[in-house]
Amino acid sequence: MNNKTVFVDLETKNLSLKQISMEYKEDVFRQFSDENVSKYLVDAEPFVSMEEAEELINWYTSPEPRSYHRWVIIRKTDSTFLGTCGYHNWDKDNNICEIGYDLYKDYWGKGYMTEALQEVIKFGFEEMELNRIQGFVHTQNHKSVNLLLRLGFKQEGIIRDKHLYRGNYYDHFCLSLLKREWKESDEKDLFYHKDGF
Ligand SMILES: CC(C)(COP(=O)(O)OP(=O)(O)OC[C@H]1O[C@@H](n2cnc3c(N)ncnc32)[C@H](O)[C@@H]1OP(=O)(O)O)[C@@H](O)C(=O)NCCC(=O)NCCS
């Protein structure tokens, strides 16, 4: 199954997760040029031109099979672009993949990413047949750490000097969620917005 096409659009109660595409290039540019979003994303420089957004979208939309995917997160009620999320570095021999995510600052603190990632994680374990989903988070990015802990990830330790950025090395926490823990967890539906936003 690992060489077949696998990625599809996803839905949650309040959100549509659609494959990133040129339709969203202005949103993608705004997102990755924003200093609030890029503050702890020390594996890349913030965007300064629309061409960079186009390059990113082209990369993410190369034909499958590929080892990465990005969804844009769209609020259903008004079609607002909230952010993006996805997978990269899919290790198909060991069924491991890295999760990534970002919301525009106006939409922080409302539970949107928790809702989106619950579906993305389900997709990872059930459709990508992952055994382990991992995340690497800048040690000062408390919101991101809290998000993964809320979703059941366990903190494993610190990867020292994980990224070199503008002449400095940055430590990152490594967090992971295993399929067996996710299956056992009664909490996986806990943070759904049962009452809407
Ligand atoms: C990481 C990031 C996505 C986290 O955003 P977030 O808004 O904290 O996450 P959620 O959308 O899941 O919202 C959860 C927050 O909303 C609150 N919330 C409010 N209403 C809620 C509801 N109905 N349901 C769930 N949570 C709700 C939660 O209490 C939580 O706040 P808290 O952490 O202060 O307790 C965001 O900070 C971001 O995009 N940062 C920039 C990019 C980045 O660093 N990405 C990660 C790289 S590793």
PDB file of C-alpha atoms and ligand atoms in Angstrom:
ATOM      1  CA  MET A   1       0.000   0.000   0.000  1.00  0.00           C
ATOM      2  CA  ASN A   2       2.905   2.323   0.733  1.00  0.00           C
ATOM      3  CA  ASN A   3       3.539   3.108  -2.937  1.00  0.00           C
ATOM      4  CA  LYS A   4      -0.094   3.842  -3.819  1.00  0.00           C
ATOM      5  CA  THR A   5      -1.744   7.238  -3.753  1.00  0.00           C
ATOM      6  CA  VAL A   6      -3.131   7.860  -0.325  1.00  0.00           C
ATOM      7  CA  PHE A   7      -3.745  11.548   0.376  1.00  0.00           C
ATOM      8  CA  VAL A   8      -7.310  12.869   0.254  1.00  0.00           C
ATOM      9  CA  ASP A   9      -9.148  15.926   1.536  1.00  0.00           C
ATOM     10  CA  LEU A  10     -10.554  15.616   5.063  1.00  0.00           C
ATOM     11  CA  GLU A  11     -13.498  17.050   6.996  1.00  0.00           C
ATOM     12  CA  THR A  12     -14.145  17.722  10.656  1.00  0.00           C
ATOM     13  CA  LYS A  13     -17.258  19.162  12.202  1.00  0.00           C
ATOM     14  CA  ASN A  14     -16.162  22.761  11.654  1.00  0.00           C
ATOM     15  CA  LEU A  15     -13.264  22.531   9.212  1.00  0.00           C
ATOM     16  CA  SER A  16     -12.419  21.429   5.682  1.00  0.00           C
ATOM     17  CA  LEU A  17      -8.873  20.211   5.153  1.00  0.00           C
ATOM     18  CA  LYS A  18      -8.045  20.568   1.461  1.00  0.00           C
ATOM     19  CA  GLN A  19      -4.867  19.797  -0.399  1.00  0.00           C
ATOM     20  CA  ILE A  20      -2.783  22.959  -0.675  1.00  0.00           C
ATOM     21  CA  SER A  21      -3.038  24.497  -4.156  1.00  0.00           C
ATOM     22  CA  MET A  22      -2.348  27.691  -6.114  1.00  0.00           C
ATOM     23  CA  GLU A  23      -5.848  28.851  -5.230  1.00  0.00           C
ATOM     24  CA  TYR A  24      -4.416  29.634  -1.772  1.00  0.00           C
ATOM     25  CA  LYS A  25      -1.102  31.193  -2.757  1.00  0.00           C
ATOM     26  CA  GLU A  26      -1.903  34.624  -1.275  1.00  0.00           C
ATOM     27  CA  ASP A  27      -2.933  32.996   2.022  1.00  0.00           C
ATOM     28  CA  VAL A  28       0.155  30.782   2.020  1.00  0.00           C
ATOM     29  CA  PHE A  29       2.379  33.791   1.391  1.00  0.00           C
ATOM     30  CA  ARG A  30       0.723  35.801   4.166  1.00  0.00           C
ATOM     31  CA  GLN A  31       1.033  32.815   6.485  1.00  0.00           C
ATOM     32  CA  PHE A  32       4.723  32.077   6.019  1.00  0.00           C
ATOM     33  CA  SER A  33       5.827  35.694   5.873  1.00  0.00           C
ATOM     34  CA  ASP A  34       4.108  36.504   9.176  1.00  0.00           C
ATOM     35  CA  GLU A  35       6.502  36.898  12.101  1.00  0.00           C
ATOM     36  CA  ASN A  36       4.080  35.372  14.620  1.00  0.00           C
ATOM     37  CA  VAL A  37       3.803  32.223  12.566  1.00  0.00           C
ATOM     38  CA  SER A  38       7.488  31.947  11.669  1.00  0.00           C
ATOM     39  CA  LYS A  39       8.927  32.868  15.087  1.00  0.00           C
ATOM     40  CA  TYR A  40       9.778  29.274  16.051  1.00  0.00           C
ATOM     41  CA  LEU A  41       9.986  27.773  12.565  1.00  0.00           C
ATOM     42  CA  VAL A  42      13.755  27.920  12.600  1.00  0.00           C
ATOM     43  CA  ASP A  43      14.264  25.395   9.807  1.00  0.00           C
ATOM     44  CA  ALA A  44      13.466  28.029   7.151  1.00  0.00           C
ATOM     45  CA  GLU A  45      13.508  31.777   6.615  1.00  0.00           C
ATOM     46  CA  PRO A  46      10.172  33.664   6.495  1.00  0.00           C
ATOM     47  CA  PHE A  47       8.918  34.224   2.950  1.00  0.00           C
ATOM     48  CA  VAL A  48       9.671  37.544   1.323  1.00  0.00           C
ATOM     49  CA  SER A  49       8.199  36.911  -2.123  1.00  0.00           C
ATOM     50  CA  MET A  50       5.150  35.299  -3.688  1.00  0.00           C
ATOM     51  CA  GLU A  51       7.478  33.050  -5.723  1.00  0.00           C
ATOM     52  CA  GLU A  52       8.455  31.291  -2.510  1.00  0.00           C
ATOM     53  CA  ALA A  53       4.811  30.520  -1.796  1.00  0.00           C
ATOM     54  CA  GLU A  54       4.420  29.195  -5.334  1.00  0.00           C
ATOM     55  CA  GLU A  55       7.530  27.020  -4.978  1.00  0.00           C
ATOM     56  CA  LEU A  56       6.219  25.556  -1.731  1.00  0.00           C
ATOM     57  CA  ILE A  57       2.838  24.777  -3.295  1.00  0.00           C
ATOM     58  CA  ASN A  58       4.490  23.206  -6.348  1.00  0.00           C
ATOM     59  CA  TRP A  59       6.604  21.043  -4.090  1.00  0.00           C
ATOM     60  CA  TYR A  60       3.619  19.933  -2.023  1.00  0.00           C
ATOM     61  CA  THR A  61       1.564  19.088  -5.104  1.00  0.00           C
ATOM     62  CA  SER A  62       4.087  16.902  -6.913  1.00  0.00           C
ATOM     63  CA  PRO A  63       2.503  13.593  -7.932  1.00  0.00           C
ATOM     64  CA  GLU A  64       2.195  10.745  -5.469  1.00  0.00           C
ATOM     65  CA  PRO A  65       3.772   8.610  -4.209  1.00  0.00           C
ATOM     66  CA  ARG A  66       5.568  11.192  -2.111  1.00  0.00           C
ATOM     67  CA  SER A  67       6.674  11.380   1.494  1.00  0.00           C
ATOM     68  CA  TYR A  68       4.794  14.561   2.446  1.00  0.00           C
ATOM     69  CA  HIS A  69       1.438  16.299   2.182  1.00  0.00           C
ATOM     70  CA  ARG A  70      -0.040  19.643   3.239  1.00  0.00           C
ATOM     71  CA  TRP A  71      -3.653  20.532   3.834  1.00  0.00           C
ATOM     72  CA  VAL A  72      -5.000  24.064   4.073  1.00  0.00           C
ATOM     73  CA  ILE A  73      -7.440  24.491   6.952  1.00  0.00           C
ATOM     74  CA  ILE A  74     -10.655  26.229   5.918  1.00  0.00           C
ATOM     75  CA  ARG A  75     -13.430  27.221   8.315  1.00  0.00           C
ATOM     76  CA  LYS A  76     -16.666  25.827   6.933  1.00  0.00           C
ATOM     77  CA  THR A  77     -18.985  28.609   8.040  1.00  0.00           C
ATOM     78  CA  ASP A  78     -17.296  31.384   6.045  1.00  0.00           C
ATOM     79  CA  SER A  79     -14.519  29.714   3.974  1.00  0.00           C
ATOM     80  CA  THR A  80     -11.827  31.553   5.949  1.00  0.00           C
ATOM     81  CA  PHE A  81      -8.269  30.287   5.544  1.00  0.00           C
ATOM     82  CA  LEU A  82      -7.033  29.529   9.072  1.00  0.00           C
ATOM     83  CA  GLY A  83      -3.682  27.871   8.422  1.00  0.00           C
ATOM     84  CA  THR A  84      -2.083  24.652   7.226  1.00  0.00           C
ATOM     85  CA  CYS A  85      -1.072  21.265   8.535  1.00  0.00           C
ATOM     86  CA  GLY A  86       0.426  18.092   7.191  1.00  0.00           C
ATOM     87  CA  TYR A  87       3.049  15.416   7.159  1.00  0.00           C
ATOM     88  CA  HIS A  88       6.633  15.242   6.009  1.00  0.00           C
ATOM     89  CA  ASN A  89       9.597  12.875   6.078  1.00  0.00           C
ATOM     90  CA  TRP A  90       7.372   9.790   5.804  1.00  0.00           C
ATOM     91  CA  ASP A  91       9.640   6.852   6.582  1.00  0.00           C
ATOM     92  CA  LYS A  92       7.736   4.053   4.850  1.00  0.00           C
ATOM     93  CA  ASP A  93      10.091   1.307   6.043  1.00  0.00           C
ATOM     94  CA  ASN A  94       9.381   2.057   9.681  1.00  0.00           C
ATOM     95  CA  ASN A  95       5.910   3.658   9.397  1.00  0.00           C
ATOM     96  CA  ILE A  96       7.009   6.920  10.976  1.00  0.00           C
ATOM     97  CA  CYS A  97       6.012  10.405   9.878  1.00  0.00           C
ATOM     98  CA  GLU A  98       6.533  13.958  11.144  1.00  0.00           C
ATOM     99  CA  ILE A  99       3.563  16.234  11.754  1.00  0.00           C
ATOM    100  CA  GLY A 100       3.609  19.988  11.073  1.00  0.00           C
ATOM    101  CA  TYR A 101       1.058  22.768  11.547  1.00  0.00           C
ATOM    102  CA  ASP A 102       0.499  26.516  11.690  1.00  0.00           C
ATOM    103  CA  LEU A 103      -2.435  28.856  12.285  1.00  0.00           C
ATOM    104  CA  TYR A 104      -2.636  32.542  11.456  1.00  0.00           C
ATOM    105  CA  LYS A 105      -2.367  34.409  14.794  1.00  0.00           C
ATOM    106  CA  ASP A 106      -5.956  35.708  14.679  1.00  0.00           C
ATOM    107  CA  TYR A 107      -7.130  32.098  15.026  1.00  0.00           C
ATOM    108  CA  TRP A 108      -4.982  30.948  17.948  1.00  0.00           C
ATOM    109  CA  GLY A 109      -6.642  29.953  21.219  1.00  0.00           C
ATOM    110  CA  LYS A 110      -9.898  28.689  19.744  1.00  0.00           C
ATOM    111  CA  GLY A 111      -9.197  24.967  19.432  1.00  0.00           C
ATOM    112  CA  TYR A 112      -9.052  24.892  15.625  1.00  0.00           C
ATOM    113  CA  MET A 113      -5.728  23.077  15.394  1.00  0.00           C
ATOM    114  CA  THR A 114      -6.695  20.491  17.977  1.00  0.00           C
ATOM    115  CA  GLU A 115      -9.763  19.704  15.896  1.00  0.00           C
ATOM    116  CA  ALA A 116      -7.802  19.586  12.615  1.00  0.00           C
ATOM    117  CA  LEU A 117      -5.014  17.402  13.962  1.00  0.00           C
ATOM    118  CA  GLN A 118      -7.376  14.882  15.500  1.00  0.00           C
ATOM    119  CA  GLU A 119      -8.516  14.084  11.956  1.00  0.00           C
ATOM    120  CA  VAL A 120      -4.999  14.249  10.511  1.00  0.00           C
ATOM    121  CA  ILE A 121      -3.744  11.830  13.175  1.00  0.00           C
ATOM    122  CA  LYS A 122      -6.648   9.447  12.523  1.00  0.00           C
ATOM    123  CA  PHE A 123      -5.789   9.581   8.820  1.00  0.00           C
ATOM    124  CA  GLY A 124      -2.120   8.929   9.617  1.00  0.00           C
ATOM    125  CA  PHE A 125      -2.768   5.811  11.653  1.00  0.00           C
ATOM    126  CA  GLU A 126      -5.660   4.412   9.612  1.00  0.00           C
ATOM    127  CA  GLU A 127      -4.879   5.339   5.983  1.00  0.00           C
ATOM    128  CA  MET A 128      -1.098   5.896   5.942  1.00  0.00           C
ATOM    129  CA  GLU A 129      -0.738   2.924   8.288  1.00  0.00           C
ATOM    130  CA  LEU A 130       1.687   4.791  10.498  1.00  0.00           C
ATOM    131  CA  ASN A 131       2.887   3.309  13.747  1.00  0.00           C
ATOM    132  CA  ARG A 132       4.506   6.474  15.063  1.00  0.00           C
ATOM    133  CA  ILE A 133       3.774  10.168  14.499  1.00  0.00           C
ATOM    134  CA  GLN A 134       6.469  12.514  15.734  1.00  0.00           C
ATOM    135  CA  GLY A 135       6.869  16.232  16.156  1.00  0.00           C
ATOM    136  CA  PHE A 136       9.938  18.374  16.722  1.00  0.00           C
ATOM    137  CA  VAL A 137       9.189  21.595  18.559  1.00  0.00           C
ATOM    138  CA  HIS A 138      11.419  24.574  19.447  1.00  0.00           C
ATOM    139  CA  THR A 139      11.863  24.407  23.221  1.00  0.00           C
ATOM    140  CA  GLN A 140      10.280  27.847  23.702  1.00  0.00           C
ATOM    141  CA  ASN A 141       7.232  27.086  21.545  1.00  0.00           C
ATOM    142  CA  HIS A 142       4.956  26.332  24.489  1.00  0.00           C
ATOM    143  CA  LYS A 143       1.716  26.563  22.514  1.00  0.00           C
ATOM    144  CA  SER A 144       2.916  23.898  20.143  1.00  0.00           C
ATOM    145  CA  VAL A 145       4.100  21.615  22.955  1.00  0.00           C
ATOM    146  CA  ASN A 146       0.741  22.037  24.727  1.00  0.00           C
ATOM    147  CA  LEU A 147      -1.091  21.217  21.519  1.00  0.00           C
ATOM    148  CA  LEU A 148       0.740  17.915  21.054  1.00  0.00           C
ATOM    149  CA  LEU A 149       0.408  16.965  24.731  1.00  0.00           C
ATOM    150  CA  ARG A 150      -3.324  17.708  24.507  1.00  0.00           C
ATOM    151  CA  LEU A 151      -3.496  15.303  21.568  1.00  0.00           C
ATOM    152  CA  GLY A 152      -1.851  12.539  23.586  1.00  0.00           C
ATOM    153  CA  PHE A 153       1.755  12.871  22.410  1.00  0.00           C
ATOM    154  CA  LYS A 154       4.470  11.964  24.873  1.00  0.00           C
ATOM    155  CA  GLN A 155       7.536  14.062  25.358  1.00  0.00           C
ATOM    156  CA  GLU A 156      10.622  11.969  24.727  1.00  0.00           C
ATOM    157  CA  GLY A 157      13.456  14.394  25.217  1.00  0.00           C
ATOM    158  CA  ILE A 158      15.467  17.150  23.654  1.00  0.00           C
ATOM    159  CA  ILE A 159      17.228  16.936  20.317  1.00  0.00           C
ATOM    160  CA  ARG A 160      20.179  19.216  20.879  1.00  0.00           C
ATOM    161  CA  ASP A 161      21.182  21.693  18.155  1.00  0.00           C
ATOM    162  CA  LYS A 162      18.418  20.369  15.857  1.00  0.00           C
ATOM    163  CA  HIS A 163      18.370  23.398  13.545  1.00  0.00           C
ATOM    164  CA  LEU A 164      20.952  25.955  12.503  1.00  0.00           C
ATOM    165  CA  TYR A 165      19.273  29.314  11.916  1.00  0.00           C
ATOM    166  CA  ARG A 166      20.987  32.615  11.278  1.00  0.00           C
ATOM    167  CA  GLY A 167      24.210  31.394  12.870  1.00  0.00           C
ATOM    168  CA  ASN A 168      22.692  29.818  15.998  1.00  0.00           C
ATOM    169  CA  TYR A 169      21.723  26.229  16.770  1.00  0.00           C
ATOM    170  CA  TYR A 170      18.331  25.545  18.374  1.00  0.00           C
ATOM    171  CA  ASP A 171      17.336  22.614  20.590  1.00  0.00           C
ATOM    172  CA  HIS A 172      13.967  21.004  19.900  1.00  0.00           C
ATOM    173  CA  PHE A 173      11.718  18.775  21.962  1.00  0.00           C
ATOM    174  CA  CYS A 174      10.869  15.460  20.362  1.00  0.00           C
ATOM    175  CA  LEU A 175       7.300  14.295  21.013  1.00  0.00           C
ATOM    176  CA  SER A 176       5.584  11.233  19.620  1.00  0.00           C
ATOM    177  CA  LEU A 177       2.302   9.376  19.538  1.00  0.00           C
ATOM    178  CA  LEU A 178       2.209   5.620  18.874  1.00  0.00           C
ATOM    179  CA  LYS A 179      -0.709   3.898  17.215  1.00  0.00           C
ATOM    180  CA  ARG A 180      -1.254   1.568  20.171  1.00  0.00           C
ATOM    181  CA  GLU A 181      -1.471   4.523  22.578  1.00  0.00           C
ATOM    182  CA  TRP A 182      -3.850   6.366  20.265  1.00  0.00           C
ATOM    183  CA  LYS A 183      -6.080   3.304  19.912  1.00  0.00           C
ATOM    184  CA  GLU A 184      -6.166   2.806  23.644  1.00  0.00           C
ATOM    185  CA  SER A 185      -6.905   6.437  24.419  1.00  0.00           C
ATOM    186  CA  ASP A 186     -10.465   7.293  25.381  1.00  0.00           C
ATOM    187  CA  GLU A 187      -9.505  10.914  25.136  1.00  0.00           C
ATOM    188  CA  LYS A 188      -9.142  11.106  21.400  1.00  0.00           C
ATOM    189  CA  ASP A 189     -12.592  12.598  20.980  1.00  0.00           C
ATOM    190  CA  LEU A 190     -12.371  14.769  24.058  1.00  0.00           C
ATOM    191  CA  PHE A 191     -11.418  18.015  22.372  1.00  0.00           C
ATOM    192  CA  TYR A 192     -13.879  17.942  19.518  1.00  0.00           C
ATOM    193  CA  HIS A 193     -16.043  21.053  19.417  1.00  0.00           C
ATOM    194  CA  LYS A 194     -19.279  19.289  20.100  1.00  0.00           C
ATOM    195  CA  ASP A 195     -21.055  22.619  20.452  1.00  0.00           C
ATOM    196  CA  GLY A 196     -19.383  24.365  17.530  1.00  0.00           C
ATOM    197  CA  PHE A 197     -17.327  27.561  17.794  1.00  0.00           C
TER     198      PHE A 197
HETATM  199  C1  LIG B   1       1.131  25.902  17.424  1.00  0.00           C
HETATM  200  C2  LIG B   1      -0.225  26.564  17.195  1.00  0.00           C
HETATM  201  C3  LIG B   1      -0.926  25.939  16.003  1.00  0.00           C
HETATM  202  C4  LIG B   1      -1.071  26.336  18.456  1.00  0.00           C
HETATM  203  O1  LIG B   1      -2.266  27.091  18.336  1.00  0.00           O
HETATM  204  P1  LIG B   1      -3.402  27.019  19.439  1.00  0.00           P
HETATM  205  O2  LIG B   1      -4.377  28.068  19.119  1.00  0.00           O
HETATM  206  O3  LIG B   1      -2.780  27.009  20.798  1.00  0.00           O
HETATM  207  O4  LIG B   1      -4.030  25.554  19.218  1.00  0.00           O
HETATM  208  P2  LIG B   1      -5.558  25.192  19.040  1.00  0.00           P
HETATM  209  O5  LIG B   1      -6.107  25.796  17.809  1.00  0.00           O
HETATM  210  O6  LIG B   1      -5.682  23.726  19.182  1.00  0.00           O
HETATM  211  O7  LIG B   1      -6.265  25.910  20.277  1.00  0.00           O
HETATM  212  C5  LIG B   1      -6.054  25.425  21.580  1.00  0.00           C
HETATM  213  C6  LIG B   1      -6.211  26.569  22.526  1.00  0.00           C
HETATM  214  O8  LIG B   1      -7.523  27.106  22.363  1.00  0.00           O
HETATM  215  C7  LIG B   1      -8.242  27.004  23.599  1.00  0.00           C
HETATM  216  N1  LIG B   1      -9.645  26.742  23.243  1.00  0.00           N
HETATM  217  C8  LIG B   1     -10.605  27.708  23.236  1.00  0.00           C
HETATM  218  N2  LIG B   1     -11.761  27.186  22.849  1.00  0.00           N
HETATM  219  C9  LIG B   1     -11.543  25.861  22.627  1.00  0.00           C
HETATM  220  C10 LIG B   1     -12.382  24.811  22.221  1.00  0.00           C
HETATM  221  N3  LIG B   1     -13.680  25.016  21.967  1.00  0.00           N
HETATM  222  N4  LIG B   1     -11.845  23.584  22.053  1.00  0.00           N
HETATM  223  C11 LIG B   1     -10.535  23.371  22.305  1.00  0.00           C
HETATM  224  N5  LIG B   1      -9.690  24.339  22.709  1.00  0.00           N
HETATM  225  C12 LIG B   1     -10.194  25.582  22.864  1.00  0.00           C
HETATM  226  C13 LIG B   1      -7.520  25.913  24.368  1.00  0.00           C
HETATM  227  O9  LIG B   1      -7.704  26.050  25.762  1.00  0.00           O
HETATM  228  C14 LIG B   1      -6.080  26.157  23.967  1.00  0.00           C
HETATM  229  O10 LIG B   1      -5.546  27.263  24.629  1.00  0.00           O
HETATM  230  P3  LIG B   1      -4.366  27.080  25.720  1.00  0.00           P
HETATM  231  O11 LIG B   1      -3.209  26.411  25.034  1.00  0.00           O
HETATM  232  O12 LIG B   1      -4.082  28.481  26.146  1.00  0.00           O
HETATM  233  O13 LIG B   1      -4.944  26.202  26.777  1.00  0.00           O
HETATM  234  C15 LIG B   1      -0.058  28.112  16.977  1.00  0.00           C
HETATM  235  O14 LIG B   1       0.537  28.676  18.125  1.00  0.00           O
HETATM  236  C16 LIG B   1       0.780  28.460  15.759  1.00  0.00           C
HETATM  237  O15 LIG B   1       0.322  28.382  14.628  1.00  0.00           O
HETATM  238  N6  LIG B   1       2.063  28.851  15.960  1.00  0.00           N
HETATM  239  C17 LIG B   1       2.928  29.271  14.847  1.00  0.00           C
HETATM  240  C18 LIG B   1       3.393  28.109  13.992  1.00  0.00           C
HETATM  241  C19 LIG B   1       4.106  27.053  14.817  1.00  0.00           C
HETATM  242  O16 LIG B   1       4.884  27.375  15.708  1.00  0.00           O
HETATM  243  N7  LIG B   1       3.852  25.792  14.490  1.00  0.00           N
HETATM  244  C20 LIG B   1       4.397  24.657  15.224  1.00  0.00           C
HETATM  245  C21 LIG B   1       5.736  24.322  14.811  1.00  0.00           C
HETATM  246  S1  LIG B   1       6.359  22.926  15.742  1.00  0.00           S
END
